[in-house]
Short mmCIF file of C-alpha atoms in Angstrom, two decimals:
data_model
loop_
_atom_site.label_atom_id
_atom_site.label_comp_id
_atom_site.label_asym_id
_atom_site.label_seq_id
_atom_site.Cartn_x
_atom_site.Cartn_y
_atom_site.Cartn_z
CA MET U 1383 -0.49 -0.22 -11.61
CA SER U 1384 -3.45 1.48 -13.30
CA GLY U 1385 -6.08 3.65 -11.64
CA THR U 1386 -8.61 0.91 -12.34
CA ALA U 1387 -6.42 -1.54 -10.44
CA TYR U 1388 -6.42 0.75 -7.40
CA GLU U 1389 -10.19 1.05 -7.64
CA GLU U 1390 -10.38 -2.74 -7.58
CA MET U 1391 -7.90 -2.87 -4.70
CA PHE U 1392 -10.15 -0.53 -2.68
CA GLU U 1393 -13.31 -2.44 -3.55
CA LEU U 1394 -11.90 -5.93 -2.97
CA ALA U 1395 -9.68 -5.17 0.05
CA PRO U 1396 -10.08 -7.86 2.76
CA VAL U 1397 -10.59 -5.18 5.42
CA SER U 1398 -13.32 -2.59 5.76
CA LEU U 1399 -12.27 0.70 4.06
CA TRP U 1400 -14.08 4.06 4.45
CA LEU U 1401 -13.30 7.17 2.39
CA GLU U 1402 -14.52 10.21 4.31
CA ASP U 1403 -14.48 14.01 4.16
CA TYR U 1404 -13.33 15.67 7.42
CA SER U 1405 -13.14 19.22 6.05
CA GLU U 1406 -16.16 20.44 8.02
CA LEU U 1407 -14.69 18.92 11.17
CA ARG U 1408 -11.48 20.85 10.45
CA ALA U 1409 -13.55 24.04 10.11
CA LEU U 1410 -15.32 23.30 13.41
CA PHE U 1411 -11.95 22.80 15.12
CA ASP U 1412 -10.72 26.12 13.72
CA ARG U 1413 -13.82 27.86 15.10
CA TRP U 1414 -13.36 26.31 18.53
CA ARG U 1415 -9.70 27.34 18.60
CA ALA U 1416 -10.71 30.89 17.73
CA GLU U 1417 -13.19 30.78 20.61
CA GLY U 1418 -10.38 29.86 23.01
CA VAL U 1419 -10.68 26.09 23.34
CA GLY U 1420 -7.30 24.70 24.37
CA ASP U 1421 -7.86 21.25 25.89
CA LEU U 1422 -10.16 19.46 23.42
CA ARG U 1423 -10.46 16.30 25.54
CA ALA U 1424 -11.72 18.23 28.55
CA PHE U 1425 -13.98 20.30 26.31
CA LEU U 1426 -15.61 17.20 24.79
CA ASN U 1427 -15.90 15.33 28.09
CA ALA U 1428 -17.64 18.31 29.63
CA ASP U 1429 -20.51 17.85 27.16
CA HIS U 1430 -20.77 14.71 25.03
CA ALA U 1431 -23.20 16.52 22.74
CA ARG U 1432 -20.08 18.18 21.34
CA VAL U 1433 -18.74 14.75 20.34
CA ALA U 1434 -21.96 14.14 18.42
CA MET U 1435 -21.53 17.56 16.80
CA CYS U 1436 -18.07 16.50 15.61
CA SER U 1437 -19.44 13.26 14.20
CA ARG U 1438 -22.06 15.13 12.20
CA GLN U 1439 -19.33 17.11 10.45
CA ILE U 1440 -17.82 13.94 8.95
CA LYS U 1441 -19.16 13.08 5.50
CA LEU U 1442 -19.09 9.49 4.31
CA LEU U 1443 -18.05 9.42 0.64
CA ARG U 1444 -17.48 5.76 -0.09
CA VAL U 1445 -17.08 2.32 1.47
CA ASN U 1446 -15.95 -0.98 -0.01
CA ARG U 1447 -17.72 -4.32 -0.30
CA ARG U 1448 -16.22 -5.69 2.93
CA THR U 1449 -17.74 -2.79 4.88
CA LEU U 1450 -21.24 -3.55 3.60
CA GLU U 1451 -20.78 -7.24 4.43
CA LEU U 1452 -19.43 -6.49 7.90
CA LEU U 1453 -22.26 -4.15 8.85
CA GLY U 1454 -25.06 -5.93 7.01
CA ALA U 1455 -25.85 -2.95 4.75
CA ARG U 1456 -27.38 -3.26 1.30
CA ASP U 1457 -25.54 -0.30 -0.17
CA LEU U 1458 -23.88 3.02 0.74
CA GLN U 1459 -27.19 4.86 1.09
CA HIS U 1460 -28.59 2.16 3.38
CA LEU U 1461 -25.49 2.44 5.55
CA THR U 1462 -25.51 6.27 5.55
CA ASP U 1463 -29.15 6.36 6.64
CA ASN U 1464 -28.42 4.07 9.59
CA LEU U 1465 -25.04 5.24 10.88
CA HIS U 1466 -26.69 6.06 14.22
CA LEU U 1467 -27.16 2.30 14.69
CA VAL U 1468 -23.49 1.62 13.95
CA PHE U 1469 -21.83 4.32 16.07
CA ARG U 1470 -23.22 4.24 19.62
CA ASP U 1471 -22.66 3.25 23.23
CA ALA U 1472 -19.07 2.06 23.83
CA MET U 1473 -17.43 4.00 20.99
CA ILE U 1474 -17.50 7.51 22.47
CA GLU U 1475 -14.16 7.35 24.31
CA PRO U 1476 -12.19 5.89 21.34
CA HIS U 1477 -13.84 8.49 19.11
CA ILE U 1478 -12.68 11.26 21.46
CA ASN U 1479 -9.14 9.86 21.23
CA GLU U 1480 -9.29 10.06 17.42
CA LEU U 1481 -10.57 13.64 17.54
CA VAL U 1482 -7.84 14.67 20.00
CA ALA U 1483 -5.17 13.10 17.77
CA LEU U 1484 -6.36 15.19 14.81
CA TRP U 1485 -6.68 18.30 17.02
CA ASP U 1486 -3.05 17.80 18.08
CA GLY U 1487 -1.86 17.82 14.46
CA GLN U 1488 -1.48 14.09 13.90
CA LEU U 1489 -2.53 13.07 10.38
CA ARG U 1490 -2.90 9.44 11.39
CA PHE U 1491 -4.92 7.93 14.21
CA SER U 1492 -5.63 4.46 15.54
CA SER U 1493 -7.83 3.00 18.25
CA GLN U 1494 -9.79 -0.03 19.33
CA THR U 1495 -13.52 0.48 19.53
CA VAL U 1496 -16.95 -1.15 19.43
CA ASN U 1497 -19.46 -0.64 16.60
CA TYR U 1498 -22.68 -2.48 15.82
CA SER U 1499 -23.99 -4.08 12.66
CA LEU U 1500 -27.36 -2.93 11.37
CA GLY U 1501 -28.72 -6.16 12.82
CA GLY U 1502 -27.54 -5.15 16.30
CA GLU U 1503 -24.45 -7.41 16.51
CA ARG U 1504 -21.56 -6.00 18.57
CA LEU U 1505 -18.33 -5.65 16.58
CA ASP U 1506 -14.91 -5.16 18.18
CA LEU U 1507 -12.72 -3.26 15.74
CA LEU U 1508 -9.20 -1.94 15.28
CA ILE U 1509 -9.29 1.43 13.52
CA ASN U 1510 -6.46 2.95 11.47
CA GLY U 1511 -7.11 6.26 9.76
CA SER U 1512 -4.96 8.56 7.64
CA VAL U 1513 -5.42 11.97 6.01
CA LEU U 1514 -4.51 11.26 2.40
CA PRO U 1515 -1.56 13.07 0.77
CA GLY U 1516 -2.56 16.35 -0.83
CA HIS U 1517 -5.41 16.89 1.65
CA GLU U 1518 -3.41 17.76 4.76
CA ALA U 1519 -4.60 21.36 4.70
CA ASP U 1520 -8.35 20.71 4.73
CA TRP U 1521 -8.75 16.99 5.64
CA SER U 1522 -11.15 16.57 2.72
CA ARG U 1523 -10.04 12.99 2.08
CA VAL U 1524 -9.45 10.59 4.96
CA LEU U 1525 -9.05 6.82 4.50
CA VAL U 1526 -10.13 4.70 7.47
CA ALA U 1527 -9.46 0.94 7.70
CA LEU U 1528 -11.43 -1.22 10.15
CA GLU U 1529 -10.17 -4.65 11.18
CA ASP U 1530 -12.78 -6.93 12.70
CA ILE U 1531 -11.26 -8.45 15.86
CA THR U 1532 -14.57 -9.54 17.33
CA GLN U 1533 -13.71 -13.22 17.38
CA ARG U 1534 -10.33 -12.63 18.97
CA THR U 1535 -11.68 -10.45 21.77
CA ARG U 1536 -14.47 -12.90 22.43
CA ALA U 1537 -11.92 -15.69 22.68
CA GLU U 1538 -9.80 -13.70 25.09
CA ARG U 1539 -12.79 -13.05 27.36
CA SER U 1540 -13.84 -16.68 27.23
CA LEU U 1541 -10.39 -18.04 28.11
CA ALA U 1542 -10.64 -16.41 31.52
CA GLN U 1543 -13.91 -18.12 32.48
CA SER U 1544 -12.87 -21.63 33.50
CA GLU U 1545 -10.33 -24.36 32.91
CA ARG U 1546 -12.99 -26.68 31.54
CA TYR U 1547 -14.25 -24.16 29.03
CA ALA U 1548 -10.66 -23.15 28.16
CA ARG U 1549 -9.96 -26.65 26.89
CA GLY U 1550 -13.04 -26.62 24.71
CA LEU U 1551 -12.16 -23.19 23.48
CA PHE U 1552 -8.66 -24.36 22.57
CA ALA U 1553 -10.08 -26.81 20.07
CA ASP U 1554 -12.53 -24.35 18.51
CA SER U 1555 -10.74 -21.04 19.03
CA PRO U 1556 -10.77 -18.63 16.07
CA VAL U 1557 -7.08 -17.99 16.90
CA SER U 1558 -4.34 -20.45 15.96
CA LEU U 1559 -3.16 -22.02 19.24
CA TRP U 1560 -0.09 -24.18 19.80
CA VAL U 1561 0.97 -25.99 22.99
CA GLU U 1562 4.70 -26.64 22.94
CA ASP U 1563 7.50 -28.04 25.10
CA PHE U 1564 10.57 -25.77 25.37
CA SER U 1565 12.30 -27.81 28.10
CA ALA U 1566 15.14 -28.97 25.80
CA ILE U 1567 15.74 -25.34 24.81
CA LYS U 1568 15.84 -24.41 28.52
CA GLU U 1569 18.58 -27.00 29.05
CA LEU U 1570 20.61 -25.68 26.11
CA ILE U 1571 20.38 -22.10 27.35
CA ASP U 1572 21.32 -23.18 30.89
CA GLU U 1573 24.40 -24.92 29.50
CA VAL U 1574 25.47 -21.70 27.76
CA ARG U 1575 24.93 -19.74 30.97
CA GLU U 1576 27.05 -22.25 32.92
CA GLN U 1577 29.89 -21.65 30.45
CA GLY U 1578 30.10 -18.09 31.76
CA ILE U 1579 28.49 -16.40 28.76
CA GLU U 1580 27.08 -13.01 29.75
CA ASP U 1581 26.15 -11.37 26.45
CA PHE U 1582 23.75 -13.88 24.92
CA ARG U 1583 23.00 -11.67 21.90
CA VAL U 1584 26.65 -11.64 20.86
CA PHE U 1585 26.77 -15.38 21.48
CA THR U 1586 23.88 -16.01 19.05
CA GLN U 1587 25.58 -13.80 16.45
CA VAL U 1588 28.84 -15.74 16.75
CA HIS U 1589 27.09 -19.13 16.94
CA PRO U 1590 24.07 -19.07 14.57
CA GLU U 1591 24.11 -22.88 14.66
CA PHE U 1592 22.95 -22.65 18.29
CA VAL U 1593 19.77 -20.89 17.17
CA GLU U 1594 19.17 -23.53 14.50
CA ARG U 1595 19.62 -26.32 17.06
CA CYS U 1596 17.12 -24.64 19.39
CA MET U 1597 14.58 -24.46 16.56
CA GLN U 1598 15.03 -28.19 16.03
CA GLU U 1599 14.43 -28.88 19.75
CA ILE U 1600 10.91 -27.38 19.82
CA ARG U 1601 8.40 -30.14 20.55
CA VAL U 1602 4.82 -29.41 19.51
CA ILE U 1603 2.35 -31.04 21.89
CA ASP U 1604 -0.92 -29.96 20.30
CA VAL U 1605 -2.52 -27.52 17.88
CA ASN U 1606 -6.15 -26.55 17.35
CA GLN U 1607 -8.40 -26.70 14.31
CA ARG U 1608 -7.84 -23.04 13.45
CA THR U 1609 -4.13 -23.83 13.09
CA LEU U 1610 -4.87 -26.54 10.53
CA ASP U 1611 -7.15 -24.17 8.62
CA MET U 1612 -4.70 -21.29 8.80
CA PHE U 1613 -1.78 -23.31 7.40
CA HIS U 1614 -3.90 -25.34 4.93
CA ALA U 1615 -3.01 -28.62 6.64
CA PRO U 1616 -5.42 -31.58 6.21
CA ASP U 1617 -4.61 -32.98 9.68
CA LYS U 1618 -2.24 -32.65 12.65
CA PRO U 1619 0.29 -35.33 11.55
CA THR U 1620 0.74 -33.61 8.18
CA LEU U 1621 1.24 -30.27 9.89
CA LEU U 1622 3.74 -31.58 12.43
CA LYS U 1623 5.78 -33.33 9.73
CA SER U 1624 5.97 -30.06 7.75
CA LEU U 1625 7.14 -27.55 10.36
CA ASP U 1626 10.28 -26.84 8.32
CA LEU U 1627 8.01 -25.52 5.55
CA ILE U 1628 6.11 -23.24 7.95
CA PHE U 1629 8.97 -21.82 10.05
CA ARG U 1630 11.75 -20.83 7.65
CA ASP U 1631 13.62 -17.96 6.02
CA GLU U 1632 12.44 -14.78 7.80
CA MET U 1633 11.54 -16.74 10.96
CA LYS U 1634 15.12 -17.14 12.23
CA PRO U 1635 15.74 -13.48 13.33
CA PRO U 1636 12.50 -13.22 15.39
CA PHE U 1637 13.16 -16.65 16.92
CA THR U 1638 16.61 -15.40 17.94
CA GLU U 1639 14.94 -12.44 19.65
CA GLN U 1640 12.56 -14.87 21.33
CA LEU U 1641 15.53 -16.80 22.77
CA ILE U 1642 17.17 -13.56 23.96
CA ASP U 1643 13.95 -12.58 25.75
CA LEU U 1644 13.83 -15.99 27.43
CA TRP U 1645 17.49 -15.63 28.47
CA ASN U 1646 16.51 -12.32 30.09
CA GLY U 1647 13.56 -13.90 31.93
CA LYS U 1648 10.77 -12.56 29.75
CA MET U 1649 8.15 -15.32 29.89
CA PHE U 1650 5.45 -13.47 27.91
CA GLN U 1651 6.31 -12.08 24.49
CA HIS U 1652 4.61 -10.85 21.35
CA ARG U 1653 6.03 -9.88 17.98
CA GLU U 1654 5.12 -9.82 14.30
CA VAL U 1655 6.62 -12.63 12.24
CA VAL U 1656 6.34 -14.22 8.81
CA ASN U 1657 5.22 -17.85 8.38
CA TYR U 1658 4.28 -19.91 5.33
CA ARG U 1659 1.28 -22.08 4.57
CA LEU U 1660 1.92 -25.60 3.34
CA ASP U 1661 1.17 -24.42 -0.20
CA GLY U 1662 4.02 -21.89 0.10
CA GLU U 1663 1.88 -18.76 0.51
CA LEU U 1664 3.40 -16.17 2.86
CA ILE U 1665 1.27 -15.00 5.80
CA ASN U 1666 1.94 -12.19 8.27
CA VAL U 1667 1.35 -13.32 11.83
CA LEU U 1668 1.13 -11.69 15.26
CA LEU U 1669 2.82 -14.20 17.57
CA GLN U 1670 2.02 -14.22 21.28
CA PHE U 1671 4.27 -16.50 23.34
CA SER U 1672 3.74 -17.42 26.99
CA VAL U 1673 5.35 -19.89 29.38
CA LEU U 1674 2.27 -21.17 31.20
CA PRO U 1675 1.95 -20.82 34.99
CA GLY U 1676 3.61 -23.74 36.77
CA ALA U 1677 6.12 -24.33 33.96
CA GLU U 1678 8.42 -21.38 34.66
CA ALA U 1679 11.16 -23.66 36.04
CA ASP U 1680 11.56 -25.90 32.99
CA TRP U 1681 9.48 -24.30 30.19
CA SER U 1682 7.81 -27.65 29.60
CA LEU U 1683 4.46 -26.06 28.79
CA VAL U 1684 4.36 -23.10 26.44
CA GLN U 1685 1.38 -21.62 24.63
CA VAL U 1686 1.78 -19.84 21.31
CA ALA U 1687 -1.11 -17.91 19.76
CA LEU U 1688 -0.87 -16.91 16.10
CA ILE U 1689 -3.17 -14.28 14.65
CA ASP U 1690 -3.26 -13.87 10.88
CA ILE U 1691 -2.70 -10.14 10.26
CA THR U 1692 -2.03 -10.44 6.53
CA ALA U 1693 -5.09 -8.34 5.65
CA ARG U 1694 -4.06 -5.63 8.10
CA LYS U 1695 -0.51 -5.55 6.77
CA LYS U 1696 -1.82 -5.16 3.21
CA ALA U 1697 -4.05 -2.29 4.31
CA GLU U 1698 -1.12 -0.67 6.13
CA ALA U 1699 1.05 -1.12 3.04
CA TYR U 1700 -1.65 0.54 0.93
CA LEU U 1701 -1.84 3.49 3.33
CA GLU U 1702 1.95 3.73 3.33
CA TYR U 1703 1.97 3.64 -0.48
CA LEU U 1704 -0.49 6.53 -0.60
CA GLY U 1705 1.77 8.48 1.74
CA LYS U 1706 4.73 8.29 -0.66
CA HIS U 1707 3.20 8.09 -4.14
CA ASP U 1708 1.11 10.21 -6.45
CA VAL U 1709 -2.05 8.23 -7.15
CA LEU U 1710 -2.55 9.53 -10.71
CA THR U 1711 0.95 8.95 -12.13
CA LYS U 1712 2.20 6.24 -9.69
CA LEU U 1713 5.42 8.25 -9.30
CA ARG U 1714 6.74 9.40 -5.94
CA ASN U 1715 4.95 12.43 -4.48
CA ARG U 1716 6.19 15.79 -3.21
CA ALA U 1717 6.48 14.58 0.40
CA PHE U 1718 8.83 11.78 -0.67
CA PHE U 1719 10.78 14.18 -2.91
CA GLU U 1720 11.39 16.60 -0.03
CA ASP U 1721 12.50 13.77 2.28
CA GLU U 1722 14.83 12.41 -0.42
CA LEU U 1723 16.23 15.88 -1.03
CA ASN U 1724 17.10 16.22 2.66
CA ARG U 1725 18.57 12.71 2.79
CA LEU U 1726 20.78 13.27 -0.24
CA GLU U 1727 22.00 16.61 1.11
CA ARG U 1728 23.06 14.88 4.34
CA ARG U 1729 24.56 11.71 2.91
CA GLY U 1730 25.04 11.95 -0.85
CA PRO U 1731 26.36 10.11 -2.80
CA TRP U 1732 27.76 13.06 -4.72
CA PRO U 1733 27.48 14.53 -7.26
CA VAL U 1734 23.67 14.78 -7.41
CA THR U 1735 21.96 15.82 -10.62
CA VAL U 1736 18.41 17.19 -10.67
CA VAL U 1737 16.25 17.24 -13.80
CA ALA U 1738 13.25 19.60 -13.60
CA ILE U 1739 10.41 18.70 -15.97
CA ASP U 1740 7.17 20.42 -16.88
CA LEU U 1741 4.32 19.36 -19.16
CA ASN U 1742 3.76 21.64 -22.15
CA GLN U 1743 0.24 22.83 -23.06
CA LEU U 1744 -1.58 20.95 -20.29
CA LYS U 1745 -4.10 23.75 -19.74
CA ALA U 1746 -4.81 23.96 -23.46
CA THR U 1747 -5.56 20.23 -23.46
CA ASN U 1748 -7.80 20.57 -20.41
CA ASP U 1749 -9.69 23.52 -21.95
CA GLN U 1750 -10.04 22.12 -25.45
CA VAL U 1751 -10.50 18.38 -24.87
CA GLY U 1752 -11.34 18.06 -21.18
CA HIS U 1753 -9.63 17.25 -17.89
CA ALA U 1754 -9.83 13.52 -18.59
CA ALA U 1755 -7.49 14.07 -21.52
CA GLY U 1756 -5.23 16.20 -19.35
CA ASP U 1757 -5.10 13.45 -16.72
CA ALA U 1758 -4.25 10.97 -19.48
CA LEU U 1759 -1.28 13.15 -20.46
CA LEU U 1760 -0.10 13.25 -16.84
CA ARG U 1761 -0.37 9.45 -16.62
CA ARG U 1762 1.62 9.11 -19.83
CA ALA U 1763 4.29 11.42 -18.41
CA GLY U 1764 4.41 9.13 -15.38
CA GLU U 1765 4.88 6.08 -17.61
CA VAL U 1766 7.76 7.75 -19.47
CA LEU U 1767 9.59 8.98 -16.37
CA ALA U 1768 9.21 5.65 -14.54
CA LYS U 1769 10.85 3.85 -17.47
CA ALA U 1770 13.56 6.47 -17.94
CA ILE U 1771 15.40 5.84 -14.67
CA ASP U 1772 16.63 2.99 -12.51
CA LYS U 1773 17.32 2.86 -8.79
CA PRO U 1774 18.74 4.62 -6.88
CA ALA U 1775 17.40 7.44 -9.07
CA CYS U 1776 13.78 8.43 -8.50
CA ALA U 1777 11.05 10.29 -10.37
CA ALA U 1778 8.46 12.39 -8.54
CA ARG U 1779 5.43 14.50 -9.36
CA ILE U 1780 5.81 17.61 -7.20
CA GLY U 1781 2.98 19.76 -8.56
CA GLY U 1782 0.10 19.81 -11.02
CA ASP U 1783 2.23 19.38 -14.14
CA GLU U 1784 5.65 19.58 -12.46
CA PHE U 1785 7.99 16.60 -12.22
CA VAL U 1786 11.57 16.05 -11.14
CA LEU U 1787 14.23 13.37 -11.53
CA MET U 1788 16.72 12.91 -8.69
CA LEU U 1789 19.95 11.28 -9.87
CA PRO U 1790 22.40 10.51 -7.04
CA ALA U 1791 26.03 9.76 -7.89
CA SER U 1792 25.43 11.33 -11.33
CA ASP U 1793 27.25 14.21 -13.03
CA GLU U 1794 26.18 16.71 -15.72
CA HIS U 1795 26.79 14.17 -18.47
CA ALA U 1796 24.52 11.65 -16.78
CA GLY U 1797 21.85 14.34 -16.51
CA ARG U 1798 22.01 15.08 -20.24
CA LEU U 1799 21.80 11.36 -21.00
CA ALA U 1800 18.75 11.09 -18.76
CA MET U 1801 17.01 13.94 -20.62
CA GLU U 1802 17.86 12.33 -23.95
CA ARG U 1803 16.38 9.06 -22.76
CA VAL U 1804 13.23 10.83 -21.57
CA GLN U 1805 12.86 12.57 -24.92
CA SER U 1806 13.33 9.27 -26.77
CA LEU U 1807 10.65 7.64 -24.63
CA VAL U 1808 8.32 10.60 -25.17
CA GLU U 1809 8.61 10.13 -28.93
CA MET U 1810 7.95 6.41 -28.55
CA ASN U 1811 4.99 7.14 -26.27
CA ASN U 1812 3.47 9.54 -28.78
CA SER U 1813 3.64 6.86 -31.47
CA PHE U 1814 1.43 4.60 -29.36
CA TYR U 1815 -1.17 7.15 -28.21
CA PRO U 1816 -3.41 9.02 -30.66
CA GLY U 1817 -4.83 12.45 -29.89
CA ALA U 1818 -3.02 14.87 -27.58
CA VAL U 1819 0.75 15.00 -28.03
CA LEU U 1820 2.93 14.53 -24.94
CA SER U 1821 5.57 17.26 -24.74
CA LEU U 1822 7.97 17.92 -21.87
CA ALA U 1823 10.19 20.90 -21.10
CA MET U 1824 13.34 19.91 -19.22
CA GLY U 1825 16.32 21.46 -17.52
CA CYS U 1826 19.07 19.94 -15.38
CA ALA U 1827 21.65 21.08 -12.85
CA THR U 1828 24.29 19.27 -10.80
CA ALA U 1829 25.28 19.71 -7.16
CA HIS U 1830 28.66 18.71 -5.76
CA LYS U 1831 29.49 18.00 -2.15
CA GLY U 1832 28.95 21.17 -0.12
CA ASP U 1833 26.38 22.64 -2.54
CA ARG U 1834 22.79 23.27 -1.45
CA LEU U 1835 20.41 21.01 -3.29
CA GLU U 1836 17.62 23.60 -3.04
CA THR U 1837 19.78 25.90 -5.14
CA THR U 1838 20.42 23.08 -7.62
CA VAL U 1839 16.68 22.42 -7.93
CA SER U 1840 16.12 26.14 -8.55
CA GLN U 1841 18.82 26.15 -11.25
CA ALA U 1842 17.28 23.13 -12.95
CA ASP U 1843 13.88 24.80 -12.77
CA ASP U 1844 15.24 28.01 -14.37
CA ARG U 1845 16.72 25.98 -17.24
CA MET U 1846 13.46 24.10 -17.66
CA MET U 1847 11.60 27.43 -17.88
CA GLN U 1848 14.02 28.58 -20.58
CA ALA U 1849 13.34 25.37 -22.50
CA LYS U 1850 9.61 26.03 -22.13
CA ARG U 1851 9.97 29.56 -23.49
CA GLU U 1852 11.93 28.20 -26.44
CA PHE U 1853 9.20 25.61 -27.04
CA TYR U 1854 6.47 28.26 -27.22
CA ALA U 1855 8.60 30.54 -29.35
CA ALA U 1856 9.26 27.73 -31.82
CA SER U 1857 5.61 26.65 -31.91
CA GLY U 1858 4.32 30.18 -32.41
CA VAL U 1859 1.84 29.83 -29.54
CA ASP U 1860 1.34 32.69 -27.08
CA ARG U 1861 1.80 30.96 -23.72
CA ARG U 1862 -0.21 33.73 -22.05
CA LEU U 1863 -3.26 32.54 -23.95
CA THR U 1864 -2.78 28.94 -22.90
CA GLN U 1865 -2.35 29.58 -19.19
CA PRO U 1866 -2.67 33.16 -17.91
CA GLY U 1867 0.03 34.25 -15.49
CA SER U 1868 2.43 31.33 -15.89
CA LEU U 1869 4.05 28.94 -18.28
CA ASP U 1870 1.76 26.05 -19.15
#
C-alpha cells in the first residue's frame, strides 16, 4: 500500500484520529522526576493546575475529517484555537489516568472520557492512544483515536428511567436490540446435565452437532429498528428469515462459549463476535447477552445488545499495523525483527539463514538530488524485498538504510538463492525507474540449532560490509566522501 493510500486512510478513517507531539510533555516529566516527584497521580491531584500545565505541553499536529465533523470545527486552526472548549469539566480524571500511564512507561493508553463540541454538545468518547514506532524515546508522534459512544451511553442511562420509557427506547435505540427465547436451549442443556455430564466444554467438543442444534433452537421474539438498519434488512420478516446469513462461520465458537457460560450459571455475558449483513459484508460486533430478571428459571426472555465496533476494530488494526511495520517501505520494522529473532532462537525451525542488506550511495542521493529521491530509493528497496520472499520468511527495515531477510528452515544454499533473486529484482526495478539507480550490498550467514542468532546476524552484517567495500572499490568512489564515518 502506498504512502498516499495511508494518507487517505488517515483522512477518511471512520473514527476521529489525532496526530500529536508529546515531546514537551516528556521533557516536563523528566524535569519533575529530577525534582523528586515519585507518585504522579498524587502530585497532579494535589494541584489540578499541574494537569493543565501537562495539557499545554501537547502539540496538536493534525486531525482527520471525522474529527472536524465530530467537534463542529471548520479546520485545524479553528479547532486549535478553541481546544479549551473541547477539553473541560468531566475530562480531568481520565486525562490524569492517561498521564499516569505514560509516566509509568506504557506506550499505549485508553480511557473513557467526556469532551464537548465547539457548539457545547457533550460527547462521551472512548480514547485509544499509542506512541508511534520510532518515537518511543521522545514521544514526538502520538496517534490518538476517539470513538464517539455518546448515543450508547445516553441509551444506557435512559434504560434505567422507567419501564414505559424502556419500551419506547427499545424501538428507537441507537444500539441493535434483540429479545429472544432461550427456553428450548435450557431444556437441551438440562437434558445433558441429567445424563451425568460434568465437563460441558469437552462435551461440546465431542458433540459439535449439539451446538448447531442449540443455534437452531433460538427463537427471536423482537428486534428494533437499529437492528434492521445495521444488518441492511428492509423489514423484520426478511431479517428473521435470513438469520442463517447473519450468524454463520466465525459465530459458532463464540456461541459455544456462550453456552458454556450459561451451563456455569453466568446469566450476563459480553464478547466480541463477527456477524454478516444481508449483503454479505462482515461487521465486528460487541455482543452483550442477558437473561432478563424473572426469566432465570427457564431463560424464556433474553435480551441481546449488538454494538457495531467495525470502525474501532479498523482503527485498532491500523495502530497494530504501525506497531509492526515501517511506514515508508511497508516492510516489517525493527521491533518486529527483534521479536522474530527471539522467537526463532527459541523454536526454530532450523537452520535459519539471515541476509543483511544495505543501500549503496543513499547519502549521495540525498545530498545531490534531495531526500525525496532518497526516500523513493528506500521505497523501491521495500518493493524488491517484499517480492523476493514468501512466508514464513520475512523482510524488515531495521535502520535508516539497513534491511534484513529472515529465512527460517533455510540453509546456506537457500540464502544464496535469495540474494540472487533480490539482485534479479533490483535489475528489473532499475529498468522501470529512471533517475537514481537502486543498488544493494548483501551478505548472508546461517545458524544451526544451538547457534546464537545474534552472532549469525553479526556475521551476515560483516559479509554485507565486505560486499559494500567491494562495491565502492569497483566503482572508484571514495565512500568517505559519500558518508563520513561509515559506509553509505
